[in-house]
XYZ file of C-alpha atoms in Angstrom:
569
model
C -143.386 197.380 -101.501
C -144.843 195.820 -104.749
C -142.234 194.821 -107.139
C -140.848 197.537 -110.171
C -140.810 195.203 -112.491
C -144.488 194.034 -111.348
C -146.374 193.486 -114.886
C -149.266 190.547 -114.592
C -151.137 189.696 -111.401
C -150.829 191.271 -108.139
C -149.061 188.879 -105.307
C -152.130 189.078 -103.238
C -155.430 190.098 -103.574
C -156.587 193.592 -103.395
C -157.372 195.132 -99.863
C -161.167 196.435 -101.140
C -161.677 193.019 -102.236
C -160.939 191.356 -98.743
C -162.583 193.704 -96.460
C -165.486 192.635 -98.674
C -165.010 189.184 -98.233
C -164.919 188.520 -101.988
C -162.690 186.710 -104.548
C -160.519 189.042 -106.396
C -158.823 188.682 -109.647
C -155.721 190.384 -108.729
C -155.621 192.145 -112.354
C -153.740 195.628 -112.711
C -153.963 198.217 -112.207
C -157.416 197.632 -110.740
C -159.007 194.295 -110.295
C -161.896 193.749 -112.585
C -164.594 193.275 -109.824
C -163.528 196.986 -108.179
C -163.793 198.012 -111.714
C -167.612 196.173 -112.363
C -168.759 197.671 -108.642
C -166.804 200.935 -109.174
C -165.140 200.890 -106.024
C -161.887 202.174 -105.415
C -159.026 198.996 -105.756
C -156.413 199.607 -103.278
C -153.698 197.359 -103.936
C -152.178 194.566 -101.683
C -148.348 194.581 -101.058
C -146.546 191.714 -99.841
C -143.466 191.934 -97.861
C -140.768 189.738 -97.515
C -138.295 189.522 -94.334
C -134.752 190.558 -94.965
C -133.730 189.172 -91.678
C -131.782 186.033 -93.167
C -130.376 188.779 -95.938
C -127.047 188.539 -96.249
C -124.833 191.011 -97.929
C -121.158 190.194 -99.825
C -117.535 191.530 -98.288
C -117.974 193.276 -101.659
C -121.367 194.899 -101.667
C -121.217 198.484 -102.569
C -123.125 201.141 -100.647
C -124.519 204.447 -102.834
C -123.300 207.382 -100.650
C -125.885 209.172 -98.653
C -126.923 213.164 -99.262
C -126.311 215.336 -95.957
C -130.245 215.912 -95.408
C -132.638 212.979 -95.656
C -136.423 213.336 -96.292
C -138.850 210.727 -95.543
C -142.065 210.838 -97.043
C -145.041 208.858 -95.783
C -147.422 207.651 -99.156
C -148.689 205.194 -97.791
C -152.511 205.758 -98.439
C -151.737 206.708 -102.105
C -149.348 203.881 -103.012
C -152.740 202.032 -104.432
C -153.530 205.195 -106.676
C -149.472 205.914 -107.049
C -150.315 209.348 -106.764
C -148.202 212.038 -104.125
C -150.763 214.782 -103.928
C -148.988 217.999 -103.103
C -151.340 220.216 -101.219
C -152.585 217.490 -99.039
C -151.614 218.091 -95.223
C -152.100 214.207 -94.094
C -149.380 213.359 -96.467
C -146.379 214.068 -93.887
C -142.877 214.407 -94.568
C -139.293 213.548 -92.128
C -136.223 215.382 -92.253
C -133.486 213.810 -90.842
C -130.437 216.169 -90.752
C -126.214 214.625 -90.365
C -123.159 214.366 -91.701
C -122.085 212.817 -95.031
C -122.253 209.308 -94.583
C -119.614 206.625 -95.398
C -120.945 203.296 -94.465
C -124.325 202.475 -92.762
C -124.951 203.987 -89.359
C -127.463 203.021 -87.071
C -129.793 206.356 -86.144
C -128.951 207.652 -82.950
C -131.734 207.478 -79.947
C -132.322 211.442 -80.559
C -133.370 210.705 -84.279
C -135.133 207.706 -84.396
C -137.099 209.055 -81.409
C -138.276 211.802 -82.593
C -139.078 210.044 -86.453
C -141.215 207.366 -84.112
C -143.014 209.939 -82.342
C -144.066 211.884 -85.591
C -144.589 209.252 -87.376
C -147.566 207.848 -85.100
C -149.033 210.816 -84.923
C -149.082 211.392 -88.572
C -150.064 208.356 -89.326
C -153.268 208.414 -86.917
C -154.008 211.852 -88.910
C -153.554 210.040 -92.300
C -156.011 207.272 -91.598
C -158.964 209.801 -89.862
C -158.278 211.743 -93.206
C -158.953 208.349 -95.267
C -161.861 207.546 -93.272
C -163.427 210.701 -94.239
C -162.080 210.489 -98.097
C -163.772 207.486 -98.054
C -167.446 208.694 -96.292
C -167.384 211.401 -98.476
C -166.580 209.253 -101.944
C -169.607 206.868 -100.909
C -171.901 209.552 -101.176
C -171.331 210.423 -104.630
C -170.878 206.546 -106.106
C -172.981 203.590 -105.857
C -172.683 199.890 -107.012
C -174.512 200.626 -110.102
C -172.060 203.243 -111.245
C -168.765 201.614 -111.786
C -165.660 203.230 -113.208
C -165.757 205.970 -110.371
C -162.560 205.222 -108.928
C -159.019 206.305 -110.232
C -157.081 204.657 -112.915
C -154.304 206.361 -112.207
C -152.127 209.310 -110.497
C -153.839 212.812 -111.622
C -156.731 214.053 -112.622
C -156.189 216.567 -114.786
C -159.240 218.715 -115.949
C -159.860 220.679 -118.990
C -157.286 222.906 -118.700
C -157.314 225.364 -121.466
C -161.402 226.506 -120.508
C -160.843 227.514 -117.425
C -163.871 225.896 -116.017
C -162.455 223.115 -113.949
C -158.213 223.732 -112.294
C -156.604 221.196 -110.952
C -154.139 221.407 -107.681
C -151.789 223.961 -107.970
C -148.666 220.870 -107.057
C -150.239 218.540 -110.029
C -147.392 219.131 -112.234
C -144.650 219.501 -109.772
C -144.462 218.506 -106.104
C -142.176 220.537 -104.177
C -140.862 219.409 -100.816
C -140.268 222.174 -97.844
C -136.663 222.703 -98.206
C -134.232 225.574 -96.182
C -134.271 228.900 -98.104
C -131.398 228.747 -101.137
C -131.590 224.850 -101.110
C -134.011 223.497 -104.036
C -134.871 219.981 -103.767
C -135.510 217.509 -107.056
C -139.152 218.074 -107.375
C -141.384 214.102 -107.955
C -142.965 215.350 -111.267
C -145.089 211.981 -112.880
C -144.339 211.036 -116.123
C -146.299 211.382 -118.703
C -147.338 208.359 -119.743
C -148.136 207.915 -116.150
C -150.315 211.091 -115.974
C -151.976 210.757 -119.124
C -153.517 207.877 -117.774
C -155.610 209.190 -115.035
C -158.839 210.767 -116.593
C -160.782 211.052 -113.177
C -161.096 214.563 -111.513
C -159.622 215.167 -108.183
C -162.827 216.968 -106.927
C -166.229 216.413 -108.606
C -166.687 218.668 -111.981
C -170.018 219.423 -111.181
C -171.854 221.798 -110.391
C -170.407 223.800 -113.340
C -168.832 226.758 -112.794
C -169.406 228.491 -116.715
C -172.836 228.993 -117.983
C -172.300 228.503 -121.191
C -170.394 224.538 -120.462
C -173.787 224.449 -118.438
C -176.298 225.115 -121.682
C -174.081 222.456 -123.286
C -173.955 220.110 -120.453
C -178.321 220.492 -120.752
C -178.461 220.013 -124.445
C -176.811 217.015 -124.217
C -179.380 215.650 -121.924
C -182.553 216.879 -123.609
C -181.254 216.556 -127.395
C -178.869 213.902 -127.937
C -179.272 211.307 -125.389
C -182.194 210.546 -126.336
C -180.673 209.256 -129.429
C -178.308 207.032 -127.425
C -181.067 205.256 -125.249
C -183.766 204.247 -127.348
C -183.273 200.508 -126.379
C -182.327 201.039 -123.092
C -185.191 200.861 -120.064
C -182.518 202.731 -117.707
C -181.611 205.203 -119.897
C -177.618 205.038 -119.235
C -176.699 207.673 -121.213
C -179.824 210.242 -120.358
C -179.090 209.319 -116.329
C -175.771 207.530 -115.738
C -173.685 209.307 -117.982
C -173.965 212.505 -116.825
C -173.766 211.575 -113.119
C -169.990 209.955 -114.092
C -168.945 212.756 -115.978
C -169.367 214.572 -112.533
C -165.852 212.597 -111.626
C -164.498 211.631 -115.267
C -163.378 214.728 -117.263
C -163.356 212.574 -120.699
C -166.406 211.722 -120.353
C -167.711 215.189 -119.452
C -165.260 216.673 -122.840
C -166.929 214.185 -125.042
C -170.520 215.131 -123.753
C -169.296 219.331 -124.020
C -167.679 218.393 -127.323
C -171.268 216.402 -129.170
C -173.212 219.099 -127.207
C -171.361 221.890 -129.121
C -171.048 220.262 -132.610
C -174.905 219.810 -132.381
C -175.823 223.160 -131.947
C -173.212 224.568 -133.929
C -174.977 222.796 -136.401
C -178.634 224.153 -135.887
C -177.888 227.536 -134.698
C -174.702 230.263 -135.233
C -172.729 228.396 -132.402
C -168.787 228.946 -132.085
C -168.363 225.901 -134.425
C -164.801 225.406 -133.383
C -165.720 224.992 -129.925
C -166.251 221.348 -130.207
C -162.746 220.380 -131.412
C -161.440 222.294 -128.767
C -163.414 220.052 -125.890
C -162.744 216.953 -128.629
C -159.143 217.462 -128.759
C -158.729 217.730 -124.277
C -160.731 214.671 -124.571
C -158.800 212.765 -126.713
C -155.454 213.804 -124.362
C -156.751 211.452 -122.223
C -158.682 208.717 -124.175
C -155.544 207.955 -126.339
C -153.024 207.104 -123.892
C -155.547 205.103 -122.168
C -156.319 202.786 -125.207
C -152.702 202.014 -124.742
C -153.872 200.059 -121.627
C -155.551 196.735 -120.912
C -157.268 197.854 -117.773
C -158.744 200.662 -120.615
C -161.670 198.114 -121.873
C -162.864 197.403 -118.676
C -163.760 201.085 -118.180
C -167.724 201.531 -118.341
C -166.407 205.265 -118.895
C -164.569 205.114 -121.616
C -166.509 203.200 -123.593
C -168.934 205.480 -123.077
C -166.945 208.385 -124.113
C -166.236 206.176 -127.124
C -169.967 205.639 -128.239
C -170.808 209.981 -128.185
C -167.506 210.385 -129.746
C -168.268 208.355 -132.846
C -171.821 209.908 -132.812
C -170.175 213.418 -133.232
C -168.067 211.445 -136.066
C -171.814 210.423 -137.603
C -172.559 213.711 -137.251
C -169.244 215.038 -139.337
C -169.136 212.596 -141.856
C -171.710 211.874 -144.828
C -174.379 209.075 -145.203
C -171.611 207.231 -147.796
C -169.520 205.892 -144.873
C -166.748 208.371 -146.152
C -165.089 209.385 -142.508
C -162.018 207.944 -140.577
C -163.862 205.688 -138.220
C -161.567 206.160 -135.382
C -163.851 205.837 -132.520
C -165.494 203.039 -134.401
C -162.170 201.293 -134.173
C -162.282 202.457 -130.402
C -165.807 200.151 -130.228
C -164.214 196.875 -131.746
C -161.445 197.289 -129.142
C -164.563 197.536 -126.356
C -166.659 195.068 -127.738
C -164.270 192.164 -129.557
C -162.133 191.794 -125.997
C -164.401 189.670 -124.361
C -168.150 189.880 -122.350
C -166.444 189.620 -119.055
C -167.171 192.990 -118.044
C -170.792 192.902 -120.352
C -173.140 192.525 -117.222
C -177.092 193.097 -118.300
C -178.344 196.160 -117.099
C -174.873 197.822 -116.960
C -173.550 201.127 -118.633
C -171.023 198.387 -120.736
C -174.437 196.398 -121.651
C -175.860 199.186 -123.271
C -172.710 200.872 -124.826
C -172.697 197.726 -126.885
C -175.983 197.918 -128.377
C -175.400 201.441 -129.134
C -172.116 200.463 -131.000
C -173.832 197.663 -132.560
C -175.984 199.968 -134.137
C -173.642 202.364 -135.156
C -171.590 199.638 -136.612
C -174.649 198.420 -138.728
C -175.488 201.634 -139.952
C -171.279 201.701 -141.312
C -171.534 198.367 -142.840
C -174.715 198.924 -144.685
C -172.994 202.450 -145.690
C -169.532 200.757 -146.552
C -171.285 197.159 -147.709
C -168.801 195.094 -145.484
C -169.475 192.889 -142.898
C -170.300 193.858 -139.468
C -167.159 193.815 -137.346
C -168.280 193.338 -133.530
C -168.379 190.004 -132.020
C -172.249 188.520 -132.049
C -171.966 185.556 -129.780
C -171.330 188.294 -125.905
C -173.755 186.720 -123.339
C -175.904 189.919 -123.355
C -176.631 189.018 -127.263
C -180.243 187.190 -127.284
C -181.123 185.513 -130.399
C -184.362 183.468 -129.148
C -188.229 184.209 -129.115
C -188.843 183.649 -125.370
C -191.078 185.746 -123.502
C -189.121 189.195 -122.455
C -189.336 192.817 -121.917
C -190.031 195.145 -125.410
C -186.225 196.228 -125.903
C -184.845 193.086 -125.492
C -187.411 192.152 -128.985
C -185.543 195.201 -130.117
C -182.425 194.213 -129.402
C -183.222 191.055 -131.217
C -184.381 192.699 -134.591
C -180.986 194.593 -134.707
C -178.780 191.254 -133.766
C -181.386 189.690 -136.880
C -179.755 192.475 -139.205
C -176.451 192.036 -138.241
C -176.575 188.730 -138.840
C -178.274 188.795 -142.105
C -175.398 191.557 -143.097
C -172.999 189.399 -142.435
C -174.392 186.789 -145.009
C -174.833 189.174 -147.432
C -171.699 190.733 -147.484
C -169.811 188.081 -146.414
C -166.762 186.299 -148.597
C -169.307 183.149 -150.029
C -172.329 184.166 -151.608
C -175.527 183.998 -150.227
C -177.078 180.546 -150.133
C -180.424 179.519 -150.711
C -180.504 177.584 -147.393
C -179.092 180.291 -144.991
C -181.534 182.717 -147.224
C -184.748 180.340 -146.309
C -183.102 180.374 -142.950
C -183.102 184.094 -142.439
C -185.964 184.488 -143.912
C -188.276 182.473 -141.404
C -185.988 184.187 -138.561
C -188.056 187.008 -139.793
C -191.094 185.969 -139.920
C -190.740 184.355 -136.775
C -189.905 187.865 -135.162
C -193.024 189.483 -136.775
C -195.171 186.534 -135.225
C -194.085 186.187 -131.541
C -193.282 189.655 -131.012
C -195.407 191.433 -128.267
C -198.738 193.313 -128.999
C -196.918 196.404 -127.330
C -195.139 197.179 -131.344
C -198.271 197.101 -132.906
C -199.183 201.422 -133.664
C -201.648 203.329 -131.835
C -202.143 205.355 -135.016
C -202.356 203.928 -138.859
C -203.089 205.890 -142.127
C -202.107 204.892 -145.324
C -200.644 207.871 -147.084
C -202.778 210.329 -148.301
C -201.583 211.635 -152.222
C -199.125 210.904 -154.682
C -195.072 210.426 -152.983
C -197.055 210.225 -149.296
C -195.748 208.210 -146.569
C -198.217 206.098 -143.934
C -198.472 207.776 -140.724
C -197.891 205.197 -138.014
C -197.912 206.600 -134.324
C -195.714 204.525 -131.629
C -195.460 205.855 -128.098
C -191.421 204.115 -127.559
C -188.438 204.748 -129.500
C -187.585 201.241 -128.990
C -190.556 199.921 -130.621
C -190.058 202.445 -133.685
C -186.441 201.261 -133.757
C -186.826 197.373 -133.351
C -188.982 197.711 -136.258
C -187.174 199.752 -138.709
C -183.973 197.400 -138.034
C -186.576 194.492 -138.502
C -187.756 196.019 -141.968
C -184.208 196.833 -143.277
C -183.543 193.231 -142.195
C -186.403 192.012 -144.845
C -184.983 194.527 -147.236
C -181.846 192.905 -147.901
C -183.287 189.553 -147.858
C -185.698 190.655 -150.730
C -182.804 192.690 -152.091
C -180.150 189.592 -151.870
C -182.400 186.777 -152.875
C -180.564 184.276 -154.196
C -183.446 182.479 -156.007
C -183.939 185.385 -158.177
C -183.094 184.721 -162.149
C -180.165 185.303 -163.238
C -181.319 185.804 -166.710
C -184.617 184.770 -168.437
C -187.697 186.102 -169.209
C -189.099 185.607 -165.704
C -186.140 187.955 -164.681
C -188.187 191.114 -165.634
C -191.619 190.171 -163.587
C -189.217 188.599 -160.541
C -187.409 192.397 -160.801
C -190.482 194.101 -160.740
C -192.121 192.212 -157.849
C -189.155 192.721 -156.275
C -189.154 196.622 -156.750
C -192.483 196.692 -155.741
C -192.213 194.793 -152.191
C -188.810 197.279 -151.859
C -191.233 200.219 -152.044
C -193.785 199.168 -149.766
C -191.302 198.241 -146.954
C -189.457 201.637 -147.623
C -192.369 203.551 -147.552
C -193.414 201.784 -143.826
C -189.724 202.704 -142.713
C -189.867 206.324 -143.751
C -193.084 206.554 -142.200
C -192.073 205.465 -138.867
C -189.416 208.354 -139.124
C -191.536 211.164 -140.520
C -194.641 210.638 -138.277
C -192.192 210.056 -135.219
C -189.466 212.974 -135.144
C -190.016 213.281 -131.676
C -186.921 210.173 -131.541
C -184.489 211.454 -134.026
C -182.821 208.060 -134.677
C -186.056 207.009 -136.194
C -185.391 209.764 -138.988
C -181.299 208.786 -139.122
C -182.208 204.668 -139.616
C -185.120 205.739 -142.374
C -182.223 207.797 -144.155
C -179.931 204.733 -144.047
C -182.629 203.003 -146.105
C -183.001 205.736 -148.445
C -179.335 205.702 -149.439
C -179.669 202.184 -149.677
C -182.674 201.529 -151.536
C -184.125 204.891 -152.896
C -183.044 204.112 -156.432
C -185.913 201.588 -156.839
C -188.452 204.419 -156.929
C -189.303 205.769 -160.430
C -191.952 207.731 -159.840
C -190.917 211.894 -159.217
C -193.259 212.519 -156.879
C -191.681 209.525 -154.409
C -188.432 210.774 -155.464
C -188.969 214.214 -154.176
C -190.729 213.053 -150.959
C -187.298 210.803 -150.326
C -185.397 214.360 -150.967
C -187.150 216.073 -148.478
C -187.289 213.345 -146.219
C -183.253 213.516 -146.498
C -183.531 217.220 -146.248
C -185.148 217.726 -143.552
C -182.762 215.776 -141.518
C -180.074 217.244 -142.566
C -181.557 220.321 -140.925
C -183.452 219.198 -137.739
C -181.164 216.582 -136.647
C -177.422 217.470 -137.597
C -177.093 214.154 -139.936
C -175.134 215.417 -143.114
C -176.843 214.024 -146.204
C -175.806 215.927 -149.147
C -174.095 213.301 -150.436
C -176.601 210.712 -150.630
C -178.673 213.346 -152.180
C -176.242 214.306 -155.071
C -175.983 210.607 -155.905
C -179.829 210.027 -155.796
C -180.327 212.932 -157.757
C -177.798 211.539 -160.591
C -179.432 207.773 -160.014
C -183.191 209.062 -160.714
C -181.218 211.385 -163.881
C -182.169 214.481 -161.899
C -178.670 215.556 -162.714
C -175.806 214.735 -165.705
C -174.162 211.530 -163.625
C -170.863 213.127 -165.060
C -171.546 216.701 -162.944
């Protein structure tokens, strides 16, 4: 048996990891490559022979109850879970007198414990056989974090849609009638870990979690993959949430608070699925096996997108789940394979983080240098170009807001980093569609056919924005101060106008409209003219509406900036 007070590495590797001939880490409670391949980790115990043992003329012996029950766990000692409705989990009762000192069983007993005992456990292991046939049909390599962190799954309880087994809470051993045995109940710190359904979720069984469960995947995770050629969050996602019930409350909860915002849905039915998900997601943060989960990170990136959606364009909101991210991200790329559900959980987090520390004007708080982050101009595929204009911003928000002032060197520095990106990056970004804007406050219609080229390019513009914003070789004072100002105005207006272009003339991606409104709450003071004012309103109206992306504050403040309003109302 593995040792209680058993807190680091296991003593031996884990059995999944040696019937598959591979090196294992021997972390806890799952090993981190069982965790990368999402295979289940059973866990390894090492015995140790008591034959030499040798007891004291003073050892004490605890006393013995009259009726003895063996229980064989063996198959769920990995997951330390005691299932209560499962038949190959057998049980022994061995029935005697009170006993004073240790007594060897008599012939009768142990014969009849020996004979049950090989039959049950040749029942157990065809029962495991098939567990396992019929787990590798629903997982595969590429979907890790399918396996159980811990004891119980418990599902979302208080809907009705999913029940869990009718022992979860207490397992109850067969006992004589009048005689109650002390149930094994887990505790709950123990429970609360587990955030894995027993049997798969799906199919659903209520229509309406179904309608949610579909909006999700032709509405909002869209949003989530726009850099991302597998489309994690569109495909993977919902295929794990099949299995993980806080990942399927987080996609019920976004689901609901997005249509509660377009249409006359029950709006408090998201914080109900929000607050089962969180029952789970909390206690696990408490654990360092938690950041290795694919899954919860996952759940972590829609929950902080239904926190974008609460909160205002000023930043103003708790950033919980952001803090979730930096506890993701900042622990180390171990588990940051290219390609994986981790990999592009981070670049969706990166971008949420940007758009808070633009918001907030702080630095950006996730670690830049993970081995998925690609800072060069080699040859590659579109949204890895993408990926680079965002990492550009970051970085050039970092020097901006950072604790020493800007320097003309890192400035020139940052400044050819751009440039550079505009020159080597592929044909593929350049618009099938260009029109300057037509009439006074108009924005250019520019026509891309991929969200991550619309994207890569707006990060890439708000990247030049700040530069030109942030220039340190502007005068201080002077009369060259006025013309540098209004050059500088002018080259704001033209890149703004290019960024809300790419969002009005491509709604059909509805981050393109959120990262234009970032820039608007940035930079939409420069504009003096009404008629660009206006079309910035709208612009920030109509998002509000179509795309559940609060911006009445931004618009109160730019309404007081351009004197619309008294700036004392």
């Amino acid at each position: 048996m593995p040792s209680s007070n058993q807190t680091g590495l296991l003593a031996t590797p884990c059995v999944t990891c040696r019937e598959h001939h591979l090196k294992c880490d021997r972390d806890t409670p799952r090993c981190g490559r069982c965790v990368r391949a999402g295979r289940e980790c059973k866990l390894s115990f090492k015995f140790k022979s008591s034959i030499k043992t040798k007891f004291g003329k003073d050892q004490r012996w605890i006393r013995l109850p009259r009726r003895l029950i063996y229980v064989d766990e063996t198959q769920y000692l990995a997951a330390r879970d005691l299932p209560a409705d499962n038949p190959a989990q057998p049980e022994y009762y061995v029935d005697g007198g009170a006993v004073d000192e240790l007594e060897s069983p008599s012939p009768r007993n142990s014969g009849l414990i020996a004979s049950d005992f090989g039959r049950n456990r040749r029942s157990d292991r065809s029962t495991a056989e098939i567990t396992s046939q019929e787990r590798m049909q629903h997982s595969d390599a590429e979907y890790s974090g399918l396996g159980s962190l811990g004891p119980d799954a418990h599902p979302r309880s208080q809907f009705g849609s999913h029940h869990s087994n009718p022992g979860v809470e207490e397992l109850q051993t067969t006992q004589p009638p009048g005689q109650r045995l002390s149930p094994y109940t887990p505790s709950h710190t123990t429970k609360s870990n587990s955030h894995f359904y027993d049997v798969a979720a799906l199919p659903l069984k209520d229509r309406m979690e179904a309608v949610l469960f579909r909006h999700y995947i032709q509405k909002i995770a869209v949003c989530l993959d726009c850099c991302d050629p597998l489309q994690h969050f569109e495909l993977s996602v919902p295929e794990r949430a099949a299995t993980c019930h806080t990942l399927l409350n987080a996609i019920l909860a976004i689901a609901a608070r997005h249509l509660s915002h377009n249409s006359d849905f029950d709006p408090l039915a998201s914080n109900r699925y929000h607050d089962e998900c969180l029952k789970s997601l909390i206690p696990m943060m408490s654990h360092s096996s938690a950041i290795a989960d694919e899954n919860l990170f996952a759940a972590t990136i829609i929950l902080r997108m239904l926190e974008e959606m609460d909160g205002s364009l000023t930043g103003h909101d708790n950033y919980s789940h952001l803090l979730g991210i930096h506890a993701f991200v900042n622990a180390g790329d171990q588990y940051m394979v290219p390609g994986s559900l981790s990999a592009a959980a981070f670049w969706v987090g990166l971008r949420q983080e940007i758009y808070i520390a633009i918001l907030t004007q702080q630095r950006v708080k996730l670690h830049l240098d993970d081995c998925i982050v690609d800072r060069s101009l080699d040859p590659a595929e579109d949204y890895i170009w993408s990926n680079r204009a965002i990492t550009l911003l970051a970085d050039i928000l970092n020097s901006c807001f950072g604790e020493t002032p800007l320097t003309a060197q890192r400035w020139n520095v940052l400044h050819d980093a751009t440039e550079s990106w505009t020159r080597a990056r592929p044909s593929s970004f350049e618009p099938f569609f260009y029109r300057d804007g037509l009439g006074p406050g108009a924005f250019p219609e520019i026509w891309h056919g991929s969200s991550c080229h619309i994207l890569g390019i707006q990060h890439h513009l708000l990247a030049q924005l700040f530069l030109v914003q942030f220039d340190p070789s502007m005068p201080r004072v002077g009369t060259s101060r006025r013309v540098a100002m209004r050059k500088m105005t002018q080259r704001i207006e033209t890149l703004m106008r290019r960024l809300c272009g790419l969002g009005i003339s491509n709604q059909w991606t509805p981050p393109a409209m959120f990262t234009a409104c970032i820039g608007i709450a940035m930079f939409g003071d420069h504009f003096g003219e009404r008629s660009d004012q206006e079309a910035l309103a709208d612009f920030l109206k109509k998002t509000e509406t179509a795309h559940a992306r609060p911006t009445a504050a931004i618009q109160q403040q730019l309404m007081k900036a351009w004197g619309w309003v008294d700036a004392d109302d």
